[in-house]
Amino acid sequence: MARPINPEGTWTVTANKKRRLKQSFRLADGQTVRKSFTATTKDACRDLRDEWMLANGLDPVRPTAPARSMPTLDQWIVEVRRTDDLNNLEAATVSAAASLYRNHLKSQLGNRLIDTITATDVVELQIHLKAKGMSASTVRAVHVQLAKALNLAVRRGHLTRNVAADVAKPAPAQRSPQPFSQTELLAVWNVVIRHRDSARWAAQLMTGGRQSECLGLAWGDFNLEENRLIIKRSLKRVQWLHGCDPKEQDQHTPAQCPHKTKASQFGKTKSAAGVRAIWLPDQLVEVLRDWRVDWERAAKRGIFDTSILSEHGGLVFPSSTTGGARDHRADARQWQAILHEAEVLHRGTHSSRHTVATQLLTEGIDPRIVQEALGWSDGSQLPRYQHVTTSLTKKAGKAIENQWDQIIGRDADVLPIRRAGTTDD
């Protein structure tokens, strides 16, 4: 009678992507036989093995996997965070995910075993969040976090399917760009040139950079002689990290953790496409040259902390109050104060990016160049500027029309075209 030596065997994949099970058996006469079974799936391989074992006098009994204790969502989220740490996710990403779970998921599904969560529970979670007044983007982000956790459970063998995948994610809110008009830009500019941080806001208006990219600029990123800037980093919002055991992290926020640590403030741009070269307008170069003189004077007096990004020439736009890196919220408040003084509709700093994109497209710049200049990963943002691209398409059509006017004119003897074989009525 044949007896398997290693009940599970070993698995390999063949050159044509089939599964191969290799397993050793000890026959009744004491001989050891090593067999291989090849098929398209693992289950098919096991079926072939079972047939062989029956032919050799052994009733195949597949070993049962050891019973696993099913974790609750609270317990499983600890494993998700450990996986995030192994994947070296940005501190801001991890912190945002932890906040979403603590504020929206924990109270609803935290004590549920993950295999008892159903698609109906996911739908009811979305309804609950909308009833609380959460935005579509927040509801979508919570759904993504839950789906991510359950997907990891599927990959680890705890679940057979991800029920969150059966529920549609809320569509993200589509917001039309709100670029400044030329009249509004002039009003804002007249306030900016009198502001103590005029260079900071001139750079925001003329480069199209994100707020975090402008705040992370160092003098070494500029070549004012060639009107060139290379954006290569961003200043992240202040992020506190947990220093306690992962099992205790749901009991308090990172900022309240007794063993908290501060994450690095400077990091990568939003995407790989964010690292880019920008040509600077002469007006901005002049403002930056004047600012460099004032910056060096302030640095000598100890007003600015020159140790920040010192290896890159120093931080270009430090806080005028603390001398260190600017706080994103304080920076945004300063921007709103400028708009208020200019008597312009209040918008975020991102409106300057919309304005630069609109200006470039209006000037007929190739959309692919616009995409590169603004650091977009793909062209999915362009449809938001359809009002601009439509007018450019009409302008292009008029240009072709003018060319044909020069070739064939608009003479009635030329138009309309008469097809061969036709006669006038």
Short mmCIF file of C-alpha atoms in Angstrom, two decimals:
data_model
loop_
_atom_site.label_atom_id
_atom_site.label_comp_id
_atom_site.label_asym_id
_atom_site.label_seq_id
_atom_site.Cartn_x
_atom_site.Cartn_y
_atom_site.Cartn_z
CA MET A 1 0.00 0.00 0.00
CA ALA A 2 1.28 3.46 -0.92
CA ARG A 3 1.61 6.08 1.77
CA PRO A 4 2.37 9.80 1.13
CA ILE A 5 5.48 11.03 2.92
CA ASN A 6 4.67 14.73 2.61
CA PRO A 7 0.87 15.20 2.53
CA GLU A 8 0.99 18.68 1.01
CA GLY A 9 3.72 18.12 -1.59
CA THR A 10 5.55 20.93 -3.39
CA TRP A 11 4.17 23.18 -6.11
CA THR A 12 5.85 24.62 -9.20
CA VAL A 13 4.69 26.37 -12.36
CA THR A 14 5.63 24.98 -15.79
CA ALA A 15 6.81 26.99 -18.77
CA ASN A 16 3.30 26.99 -20.25
CA LYS A 17 1.80 28.33 -16.98
CA LYS A 18 0.41 25.00 -15.76
CA ARG A 19 0.55 23.84 -12.14
CA ARG A 20 2.74 20.92 -11.14
CA LEU A 21 2.46 19.00 -7.86
CA LYS A 22 5.46 16.94 -6.80
CA GLN A 23 4.98 14.46 -3.98
CA SER A 24 6.84 11.49 -2.53
CA PHE A 25 5.16 8.19 -1.58
CA ARG A 26 6.43 5.12 0.28
CA LEU A 27 5.13 1.87 -1.20
CA ALA A 28 4.21 -1.29 0.74
CA ASP A 29 7.55 -2.91 -0.14
CA GLY A 30 9.44 0.03 1.39
CA GLN A 31 10.40 1.71 -1.85
CA THR A 32 10.05 5.48 -2.15
CA VAL A 33 8.45 6.85 -5.29
CA ARG A 34 8.39 10.49 -6.28
CA LYS A 35 5.53 11.43 -8.58
CA SER A 36 4.56 14.65 -10.36
CA PHE A 37 1.07 15.64 -11.46
CA THR A 38 0.59 18.47 -13.98
CA ALA A 39 -2.68 20.23 -14.79
CA THR A 40 -4.09 23.70 -15.35
CA THR A 41 -5.22 24.18 -11.73
CA LYS A 42 -4.16 22.98 -8.30
CA ASP A 43 -7.44 21.16 -7.77
CA ALA A 44 -6.96 19.29 -11.06
CA CYS A 45 -3.47 18.26 -9.93
CA ARG A 46 -4.87 16.95 -6.65
CA ASP A 47 -7.50 14.97 -8.59
CA LEU A 48 -4.76 13.29 -10.64
CA ARG A 49 -2.86 12.51 -7.47
CA ASP A 50 -5.95 11.00 -5.83
CA GLU A 51 -6.56 8.77 -8.88
CA TRP A 52 -2.98 7.48 -8.69
CA MET A 53 -3.26 6.85 -4.95
CA LEU A 54 -6.50 4.87 -5.42
CA ALA A 55 -4.81 2.78 -8.11
CA ASN A 56 -2.05 1.97 -5.62
CA GLY A 57 -4.34 0.88 -2.81
CA LEU A 58 -4.50 4.07 -0.73
CA ASP A 59 -7.71 5.87 0.06
CA PRO A 60 -6.83 9.54 -0.53
CA VAL A 61 -7.77 11.77 2.36
CA ARG A 62 -6.84 15.37 1.82
CA PRO A 63 -5.48 16.92 4.97
CA THR A 64 -7.72 19.58 6.44
CA ALA A 65 -6.18 22.94 7.04
CA PRO A 66 -5.84 23.93 10.68
CA ALA A 67 -8.76 26.00 11.88
CA ARG A 68 -8.05 29.71 11.90
CA SER A 69 -9.52 32.07 14.43
CA MET A 70 -11.40 34.70 12.45
CA PRO A 71 -10.30 38.23 13.45
CA THR A 72 -12.59 41.17 13.99
CA LEU A 73 -12.12 44.22 11.78
CA ASP A 74 -10.45 45.98 14.72
CA GLN A 75 -7.94 43.13 15.00
CA TRP A 76 -7.43 42.84 11.26
CA ILE A 77 -6.75 46.55 10.77
CA VAL A 78 -3.60 46.10 12.89
CA GLU A 79 -2.30 43.67 10.26
CA VAL A 80 -3.23 46.12 7.51
CA ARG A 81 -1.16 48.81 9.20
CA ARG A 82 1.78 46.44 9.59
CA THR A 83 1.58 45.72 5.86
CA ASP A 84 1.50 49.47 5.14
CA ASP A 85 4.67 49.90 7.21
CA LEU A 86 6.38 47.14 5.22
CA ASN A 87 5.36 48.88 1.97
CA ASN A 88 6.91 52.16 3.19
CA LEU A 89 3.81 54.25 2.57
CA GLU A 90 4.01 58.00 3.14
CA ALA A 91 3.37 59.02 6.76
CA ALA A 92 0.53 61.29 5.63
CA THR A 93 -1.15 58.39 3.81
CA VAL A 94 -0.94 56.10 6.84
CA SER A 95 -2.18 58.85 9.17
CA ALA A 96 -5.14 59.67 6.90
CA ALA A 97 -6.11 55.99 6.71
CA ALA A 98 -5.94 55.64 10.50
CA SER A 99 -8.11 58.74 10.92
CA LEU A 100 -10.74 57.42 8.49
CA TYR A 101 -10.92 54.12 10.35
CA ARG A 102 -11.05 55.67 13.80
CA ASN A 103 -13.72 58.26 12.90
CA HIS A 104 -15.98 56.32 10.54
CA LEU A 105 -15.37 52.56 10.44
CA LYS A 106 -14.54 51.55 14.00
CA SER A 107 -17.88 52.44 15.54
CA GLN A 108 -19.89 50.76 12.76
CA LEU A 109 -17.98 47.56 11.96
CA GLY A 110 -14.97 47.41 14.28
CA ASN A 111 -16.26 44.61 16.53
CA ARG A 112 -17.58 42.47 13.66
CA LEU A 113 -15.77 39.32 12.55
CA ILE A 114 -14.53 40.04 9.04
CA ASP A 115 -16.29 36.99 7.58
CA THR A 116 -19.65 38.25 8.87
CA ILE A 117 -19.46 41.59 7.05
CA THR A 118 -21.85 41.56 4.09
CA ALA A 119 -22.46 43.76 1.06
CA THR A 120 -25.60 45.01 2.83
CA ASP A 121 -23.42 46.20 5.73
CA VAL A 122 -21.25 48.13 3.27
CA VAL A 123 -24.30 49.79 1.70
CA GLU A 124 -25.68 50.69 5.13
CA LEU A 125 -22.31 52.15 6.07
CA GLN A 126 -22.45 54.46 3.05
CA ILE A 127 -26.03 55.49 3.90
CA HIS A 128 -24.98 56.19 7.51
CA LEU A 129 -22.06 58.37 6.44
CA LYS A 130 -24.18 60.35 3.99
CA ALA A 131 -26.80 60.89 6.70
CA LYS A 132 -24.05 62.34 8.91
CA GLY A 133 -23.35 64.89 6.19
CA MET A 134 -20.08 63.38 4.98
CA SER A 135 -19.00 64.46 1.49
CA ALA A 136 -18.95 62.03 -1.42
CA SER A 137 -15.16 62.06 -1.37
CA THR A 138 -15.09 61.06 2.33
CA VAL A 139 -17.60 58.25 1.81
CA ARG A 140 -15.54 57.06 -1.14
CA ALA A 141 -12.31 57.16 0.90
CA VAL A 142 -13.91 55.11 3.73
CA HIS A 143 -15.14 52.55 1.19
CA VAL A 144 -11.64 52.28 -0.30
CA GLN A 145 -10.12 51.67 3.16
CA LEU A 146 -12.61 48.90 3.94
CA ALA A 147 -12.13 47.29 0.53
CA LYS A 148 -8.36 47.39 1.01
CA ALA A 149 -8.59 45.64 4.39
CA LEU A 150 -10.93 42.92 3.09
CA ASN A 151 -8.83 42.43 -0.03
CA LEU A 152 -5.80 41.70 2.14
CA ALA A 153 -7.91 39.17 4.07
CA VAL A 154 -8.76 37.45 0.77
CA ARG A 155 -5.08 37.26 -0.20
CA ARG A 156 -4.20 35.82 3.22
CA GLY A 157 -6.89 33.14 2.95
CA HIS A 158 -9.26 34.40 5.64
CA LEU A 159 -12.00 35.25 3.14
CA THR A 160 -13.03 33.81 -0.20
CA ARG A 161 -14.33 37.08 -1.62
CA ASN A 162 -14.27 40.79 -0.94
CA VAL A 163 -17.85 41.91 -0.32
CA ALA A 164 -16.86 45.59 -0.59
CA ALA A 165 -16.04 44.95 -4.25
CA ASP A 166 -19.72 44.09 -4.82
CA VAL A 167 -20.78 47.61 -3.80
CA ALA A 168 -20.17 50.56 -6.10
CA LYS A 169 -17.91 53.29 -4.78
CA PRO A 170 -19.53 56.74 -4.62
CA ALA A 171 -18.49 58.80 -7.63
CA PRO A 172 -15.99 61.54 -6.74
CA ALA A 173 -17.37 65.05 -6.79
CA GLN A 174 -16.55 66.76 -10.08
CA ARG A 175 -15.61 70.37 -9.53
CA SER A 176 -15.13 72.74 -12.42
CA PRO A 177 -11.92 74.80 -12.29
CA GLN A 178 -12.32 78.38 -11.14
CA PRO A 179 -9.44 80.26 -12.74
CA PHE A 180 -8.94 83.96 -12.11
CA SER A 181 -9.97 86.39 -14.81
CA GLN A 182 -7.45 88.99 -15.95
CA THR A 183 -9.29 91.65 -13.94
CA GLU A 184 -9.14 89.48 -10.81
CA LEU A 185 -5.46 88.68 -11.38
CA LEU A 186 -4.64 92.39 -11.59
CA ALA A 187 -6.51 93.06 -8.35
CA VAL A 188 -4.70 90.19 -6.59
CA TRP A 189 -1.33 91.26 -7.99
CA ASN A 190 -1.76 94.82 -6.70
CA VAL A 191 -2.15 93.38 -3.20
CA VAL A 192 0.66 90.83 -3.58
CA ILE A 193 3.33 93.36 -4.59
CA ARG A 194 2.75 95.26 -1.33
CA HIS A 195 2.74 92.13 0.82
CA ARG A 196 5.70 91.22 3.04
CA ASP A 197 5.71 87.73 1.44
CA SER A 198 5.25 89.02 -2.10
CA ALA A 199 7.74 86.53 -3.58
CA ARG A 200 5.87 83.60 -2.07
CA TRP A 201 2.60 84.60 -3.71
CA ALA A 202 4.15 85.69 -6.98
CA ALA A 203 5.61 82.17 -7.28
CA GLN A 204 2.20 80.67 -6.54
CA LEU A 205 0.51 82.77 -9.23
CA MET A 206 3.12 82.35 -11.98
CA THR A 207 4.48 78.80 -11.69
CA GLY A 208 1.29 76.79 -11.32
CA GLY A 209 2.93 74.80 -8.54
CA ARG A 210 0.98 73.05 -5.81
CA GLN A 211 1.01 74.71 -2.39
CA SER A 212 3.20 71.96 -0.93
CA GLU A 213 5.63 72.21 -3.88
CA CYS A 214 6.03 75.98 -3.52
CA LEU A 215 6.58 75.70 0.24
CA GLY A 216 9.27 73.05 -0.32
CA LEU A 217 11.40 75.09 -2.74
CA ALA A 218 15.09 75.61 -2.00
CA TRP A 219 17.40 78.18 -3.57
CA GLY A 220 19.37 75.38 -5.20
CA ASP A 221 16.27 74.49 -7.26
CA PHE A 222 16.46 77.83 -9.11
CA ASN A 223 18.68 79.03 -11.95
CA LEU A 224 17.65 82.66 -12.17
CA GLU A 225 20.17 83.36 -14.93
CA GLU A 226 18.38 80.90 -17.19
CA ASN A 227 14.85 81.56 -15.86
CA ARG A 228 14.58 77.92 -14.81
CA LEU A 229 13.18 76.07 -11.82
CA ILE A 230 13.23 72.36 -11.07
CA ILE A 231 10.50 71.14 -8.71
CA LYS A 232 11.71 68.03 -6.92
CA ARG A 233 10.16 67.92 -3.43
CA SER A 234 7.19 69.07 -1.37
CA LEU A 235 6.65 70.25 2.17
CA LYS A 236 4.28 67.86 3.92
CA ARG A 237 1.83 68.89 6.58
CA VAL A 238 3.03 68.23 10.13
CA GLN A 239 2.42 64.54 10.81
CA TRP A 240 2.76 62.82 14.16
CA LEU A 241 3.43 59.09 14.17
CA HIS A 242 2.47 56.52 16.79
CA GLY A 243 5.33 55.23 18.88
CA CYS A 244 3.25 52.78 20.90
CA ASP A 245 2.22 49.19 20.24
CA PRO A 246 -0.07 48.81 17.18
CA LYS A 247 -2.74 47.20 19.38
CA GLU A 248 -2.97 50.40 21.43
CA GLN A 249 -3.11 52.82 18.51
CA ASP A 250 -6.90 52.91 18.29
CA GLN A 251 -7.08 54.27 21.83
CA HIS A 252 -5.69 57.69 20.87
CA THR A 253 -4.62 59.78 17.91
CA PRO A 254 -0.95 59.98 16.87
CA ALA A 255 -0.75 63.51 18.28
CA GLN A 256 -1.97 62.20 21.69
CA CYS A 257 0.41 59.23 21.73
CA PRO A 258 2.81 59.44 24.70
CA HIS A 259 5.60 58.03 22.52
CA LYS A 260 4.83 60.01 19.36
CA THR A 261 7.47 60.93 16.84
CA LYS A 262 7.43 63.60 14.13
CA ALA A 263 7.49 62.49 10.51
CA SER A 264 9.89 64.05 8.05
CA GLN A 265 8.34 67.22 6.65
CA PHE A 266 10.02 67.13 3.26
CA GLY A 267 9.10 64.36 0.88
CA LYS A 268 8.40 63.44 -2.70
CA THR A 269 6.08 65.31 -5.01
CA LYS A 270 2.50 64.08 -5.39
CA SER A 271 3.56 61.73 -8.21
CA ALA A 272 6.63 60.97 -10.31
CA ALA A 273 5.32 63.44 -12.90
CA GLY A 274 5.54 66.16 -10.25
CA VAL A 275 9.33 66.27 -10.65
CA ARG A 276 9.64 68.71 -13.53
CA ALA A 277 11.43 71.74 -14.95
CA ILE A 278 9.58 75.06 -15.25
CA TRP A 279 10.52 78.12 -17.24
CA LEU A 280 10.09 81.27 -15.14
CA PRO A 281 8.59 84.53 -16.46
CA ASP A 282 10.91 87.55 -16.31
CA GLN A 283 8.51 89.29 -13.90
CA LEU A 284 8.89 86.46 -11.38
CA VAL A 285 12.68 86.33 -11.79
CA GLU A 286 12.92 90.02 -10.86
CA VAL A 287 10.74 89.48 -7.77
CA LEU A 288 12.88 86.49 -6.70
CA ARG A 289 16.12 88.42 -7.11
CA ASP A 290 14.83 91.17 -4.85
CA TRP A 291 13.60 88.54 -2.39
CA ARG A 292 17.01 86.85 -2.35
CA VAL A 293 18.58 90.10 -1.09
CA ASP A 294 15.97 90.44 1.65
CA TRP A 295 16.29 86.72 2.50
CA GLU A 296 20.08 86.92 2.98
CA ARG A 297 19.70 90.01 5.15
CA ALA A 298 17.11 88.26 7.35
CA ALA A 299 19.27 85.12 7.53
CA LYS A 300 22.25 87.11 8.80
CA ARG A 301 20.07 88.60 11.52
CA GLY A 302 18.96 85.12 12.58
CA ILE A 303 15.33 85.66 11.60
CA PHE A 304 15.28 82.66 9.24
CA ASP A 305 16.45 79.17 10.12
CA THR A 306 19.13 78.59 7.47
CA SER A 307 19.71 74.98 8.58
CA ILE A 308 16.50 73.89 6.81
CA LEU A 309 17.46 72.43 3.41
CA SER A 310 20.91 73.94 3.88
CA GLU A 311 22.37 71.28 1.58
CA HIS A 312 20.17 72.76 -1.17
CA GLY A 313 20.88 76.42 -0.46
CA GLY A 314 18.20 76.98 2.18
CA LEU A 315 14.41 77.15 2.26
CA VAL A 316 13.19 79.91 -0.09
CA PHE A 317 9.91 80.73 1.63
CA PRO A 318 10.30 80.28 5.41
CA SER A 319 7.70 81.54 7.85
CA SER A 320 8.02 85.27 8.48
CA THR A 321 6.93 84.70 12.10
CA THR A 322 8.79 81.53 13.19
CA GLY A 323 11.64 81.50 10.68
CA GLY A 324 11.06 77.79 10.08
CA ALA A 325 9.00 75.92 7.54
CA ARG A 326 5.65 77.54 6.83
CA ASP A 327 2.51 75.96 8.25
CA HIS A 328 0.06 74.98 5.50
CA ARG A 329 -2.96 76.32 7.37
CA ALA A 330 -1.33 79.65 8.21
CA ASP A 331 -0.20 79.89 4.60
CA ALA A 332 -3.76 79.29 3.38
CA ARG A 333 -5.13 81.92 5.79
CA GLN A 334 -2.65 84.44 4.42
CA TRP A 335 -3.83 83.65 0.88
CA GLN A 336 -7.47 84.19 1.87
CA ALA A 337 -6.54 87.52 3.46
CA ILE A 338 -4.96 88.60 0.18
CA LEU A 339 -8.09 87.67 -1.78
CA HIS A 340 -10.25 89.47 0.77
CA GLU A 341 -8.21 92.66 0.43
CA ALA A 342 -8.33 92.36 -3.36
CA GLU A 343 -12.13 91.94 -3.14
CA VAL A 344 -11.96 88.75 -5.17
CA LEU A 345 -14.08 85.62 -4.69
CA HIS A 346 -12.33 83.41 -2.13
CA ARG A 347 -10.71 80.29 -3.60
CA GLY A 348 -7.96 77.94 -2.50
CA THR A 349 -4.34 78.25 -3.58
CA HIS A 350 -5.08 75.53 -6.13
CA SER A 351 -6.99 78.11 -8.18
CA SER A 352 -3.61 79.47 -9.27
CA ARG A 353 -2.90 76.12 -10.97
CA HIS A 354 -6.23 76.31 -12.78
CA THR A 355 -5.34 79.83 -13.86
CA VAL A 356 -1.94 78.85 -15.26
CA ALA A 357 -3.46 75.86 -17.07
CA THR A 358 -6.12 78.10 -18.62
CA GLN A 359 -3.51 80.71 -19.65
CA LEU A 360 -1.32 78.08 -21.34
CA LEU A 361 -4.21 76.47 -23.20
CA THR A 362 -5.57 79.87 -24.26
CA GLU A 363 -2.16 80.70 -25.74
CA GLY A 364 -2.39 77.55 -27.86
CA ILE A 365 0.23 75.52 -25.96
CA ASP A 366 0.08 71.81 -26.76
CA PRO A 367 -1.98 70.06 -24.03
CA ARG A 368 0.84 67.53 -23.60
CA ILE A 369 3.21 70.38 -22.69
CA VAL A 370 0.61 71.77 -20.29
CA GLN A 371 0.34 68.34 -18.68
CA GLU A 372 4.12 68.21 -18.20
CA ALA A 373 4.42 71.79 -16.94
CA LEU A 374 1.78 71.26 -14.24
CA GLY A 375 3.01 67.81 -13.21
CA TRP A 376 -0.13 65.86 -14.11
CA SER A 377 0.38 62.09 -14.19
CA ASP A 378 -1.98 61.75 -17.16
CA GLY A 379 -4.29 63.83 -19.31
CA SER A 380 -7.42 63.07 -17.27
CA GLN A 381 -7.44 66.66 -16.00
CA LEU A 382 -7.71 68.18 -19.47
CA PRO A 383 -11.45 67.54 -19.97
CA ARG A 384 -12.06 69.90 -17.04
CA TYR A 385 -10.81 72.70 -19.30
CA GLN A 386 -13.17 71.79 -22.13
CA HIS A 387 -14.38 75.40 -22.39
CA VAL A 388 -10.83 76.41 -23.33
CA THR A 389 -10.00 73.50 -25.64
CA THR A 390 -13.32 73.96 -27.52
CA SER A 391 -12.45 77.55 -28.38
CA LEU A 392 -8.97 76.46 -29.46
CA THR A 393 -10.49 73.80 -31.71
CA LYS A 394 -12.66 76.47 -33.32
CA LYS A 395 -9.59 78.68 -33.71
CA ALA A 396 -7.73 75.83 -35.39
CA GLY A 397 -10.66 75.25 -37.74
CA LYS A 398 -10.68 78.94 -38.66
CA ALA A 399 -6.96 78.78 -39.41
CA ILE A 400 -7.53 75.93 -41.89
CA GLU A 401 -10.46 77.87 -43.37
CA ASN A 402 -8.20 80.89 -43.95
CA GLN A 403 -5.63 78.71 -45.71
CA TRP A 404 -8.25 77.37 -48.10
CA ASP A 405 -9.53 80.90 -48.70
CA GLN A 406 -6.09 81.67 -50.08
CA ILE A 407 -6.08 78.53 -52.25
CA ILE A 408 -9.58 78.41 -53.72
CA GLY A 409 -11.24 81.51 -52.37
CA ARG A 410 -15.00 81.77 -51.87
CA ASP A 411 -15.94 82.43 -55.50
CA ALA A 412 -19.38 81.13 -56.53
CA ASP A 413 -17.80 79.62 -59.65
CA VAL A 414 -15.68 77.37 -57.46
CA LEU A 415 -18.26 76.43 -54.84
CA PRO A 416 -20.26 74.26 -54.57
CA ILE A 417 -18.33 71.32 -55.97
CA ARG A 418 -20.03 69.63 -58.89
CA ARG A 419 -19.63 65.89 -58.99
CA ALA A 420 -18.80 64.22 -62.29
CA GLY A 421 -21.86 62.94 -64.15
CA THR A 422 -24.29 65.39 -62.58
CA THR A 423 -26.16 68.13 -64.39
CA ASP A 424 -27.96 71.23 -63.28
CA ASP A 425 -31.72 71.00 -63.09
#
